XYZ file of C-alpha atoms in Angstrom:
158
model
C 100.426 96.964 98.094
C 97.268 97.636 100.179
C 95.227 94.516 98.746
C 91.064 95.030 99.530
C 89.751 91.305 99.089
C 86.308 92.420 98.102
C 83.173 89.268 97.932
C 81.050 89.485 95.489
C 77.608 90.728 95.868
C 74.704 88.481 96.706
C 73.378 86.195 94.153
C 70.542 84.719 91.918
C 70.644 80.902 92.665
C 70.957 78.778 90.332
C 67.953 75.998 88.852
C 68.653 72.894 90.149
C 69.194 71.651 86.593
C 71.586 74.106 86.092
C 73.055 73.687 89.407
C 76.333 70.890 88.157
C 76.832 73.858 84.850
C 79.478 75.901 85.414
C 78.956 78.014 82.760
C 75.682 78.911 84.318
C 76.887 79.404 87.325
C 79.341 81.551 85.542
C 76.329 83.826 84.510
C 74.522 84.094 87.819
C 73.779 88.044 88.083
C 73.276 89.681 91.527
C 69.902 89.833 93.100
C 67.991 93.088 94.031
C 69.593 93.695 97.967
C 72.895 92.208 96.013
C 72.631 95.543 93.838
C 72.184 97.249 96.753
C 74.949 95.371 99.149
C 77.866 96.022 95.792
C 76.543 100.176 95.960
C 77.323 100.700 99.386
C 80.246 98.716 99.721
C 81.812 100.957 96.842
C 80.507 103.820 98.496
C 82.734 103.036 101.466
C 85.615 102.200 99.318
C 85.473 105.110 97.038
C 85.675 106.899 101.154
C 88.816 104.856 102.068
C 90.820 104.395 98.287
C 93.353 107.207 96.843
C 92.798 108.343 93.366
C 94.710 105.809 91.613
C 93.525 102.221 92.521
C 93.350 99.288 90.771
C 89.988 96.541 90.495
C 90.140 92.968 89.032
C 87.690 90.706 89.151
C 86.902 86.788 88.357
C 84.964 86.503 84.851
C 81.750 85.326 86.905
C 79.098 87.980 86.159
C 78.071 88.727 89.824
C 81.991 89.758 89.947
C 81.334 91.821 87.308
C 78.173 93.563 88.643
C 79.926 93.891 91.993
C 82.889 95.903 91.091
C 81.598 97.823 88.550
C 79.708 99.366 91.453
C 82.745 100.747 92.088
C 84.660 101.253 88.798
C 83.848 100.388 85.140
C 87.159 100.071 84.296
C 87.517 96.425 86.782
C 90.050 93.730 84.263
C 88.722 90.512 84.588
C 90.915 87.639 85.621
C 90.647 84.127 84.650
C 92.943 82.890 87.239
C 90.122 84.408 89.771
C 87.284 82.370 88.729
C 85.221 80.415 91.011
C 87.664 77.361 92.495
C 90.480 79.233 91.979
C 93.908 78.429 93.678
C 95.036 81.218 96.407
C 98.337 80.397 93.867
C 97.208 81.614 90.882
C 95.531 84.355 92.889
C 98.451 85.659 94.033
C 100.586 85.527 91.121
C 97.788 86.902 89.447
C 97.940 90.084 91.468
C 101.758 90.180 91.608
C 101.587 90.222 95.478
C 102.952 91.918 96.814
C 104.820 93.746 94.333
C 101.778 95.039 92.593
C 100.107 98.314 92.148
C 100.077 99.878 95.371
C 96.139 99.361 95.904
C 94.432 96.728 94.092
C 91.045 95.477 94.952
C 89.863 91.786 93.997
C 86.822 91.141 93.493
C 85.866 87.191 93.607
C 84.469 84.196 95.073
C 84.289 81.896 98.187
C 86.296 80.005 99.782
C 89.273 81.012 97.773
C 89.033 84.396 98.936
C 88.896 83.464 102.962
C 91.494 80.970 102.412
C 93.948 83.280 101.456
C 93.103 85.833 103.692
C 93.908 83.190 105.722
C 97.028 81.545 103.848
C 98.076 85.911 104.272
C 97.499 86.599 108.062
C 98.144 82.519 110.104
C 100.146 81.543 107.032
C 98.307 79.109 106.384
C 95.141 77.940 104.399
C 92.799 77.538 106.185
C 88.194 77.524 104.999
C 87.715 81.850 107.033
C 84.249 82.162 105.651
C 84.247 85.919 104.418
C 79.986 86.983 104.149
C 78.145 88.169 100.816
C 79.863 91.634 100.032
C 82.582 91.491 102.650
C 85.510 92.786 102.596
C 89.486 92.765 103.800
C 92.168 95.097 103.609
C 95.157 93.781 103.896
C 98.806 95.560 103.879
C 101.833 94.257 102.919
C 104.704 96.065 104.966
C 108.924 94.693 105.241
C 109.501 96.411 109.261
C 113.858 95.299 110.821
C 113.725 93.140 107.548
C 110.816 91.713 107.716
C 108.490 91.088 105.586
C 104.470 91.572 107.469
C 100.833 90.902 106.519
C 98.691 94.305 108.326
C 95.318 93.970 109.062
C 93.972 97.126 108.358
C 90.279 96.110 107.884
C 86.885 93.651 107.579
C 84.154 95.014 107.365
C 80.601 93.204 106.921
C 77.720 94.421 104.763
C 75.683 95.024 107.254
C 77.721 97.341 108.961
C 77.336 100.256 106.000
């Protein structure tokens, strides 16, 4: 399974009065810069993904807009919401048996924590920039399950 972790692009900030509102946070749209980031990242992904890929995202507007830059057929999974548990994310995407190429559009800190769990064996607060991509692959070698880092692309490289 190829797992492409894609952090949502830059989104509008919440006004201070709404900063503690979960429903307001879920409705934050991408900024103009964020739309450009999402388009550039999506163009890179389209150039590297096979035709048959799955896109899943959190219910937050910013992840849905980011995912839409790549595909109009993104699945919205509540288990990928802001503050998600890494174990719930892995279960929701059926790691490592799931779809051969799965793009997961989500949030910090769980994207960085998921990358660290798969690469280092435990959760750490790894930083993933907005619209950054971590491409991981699961494989088995000599009866040992392994995770291979295929690419880390930051949005300023597009």
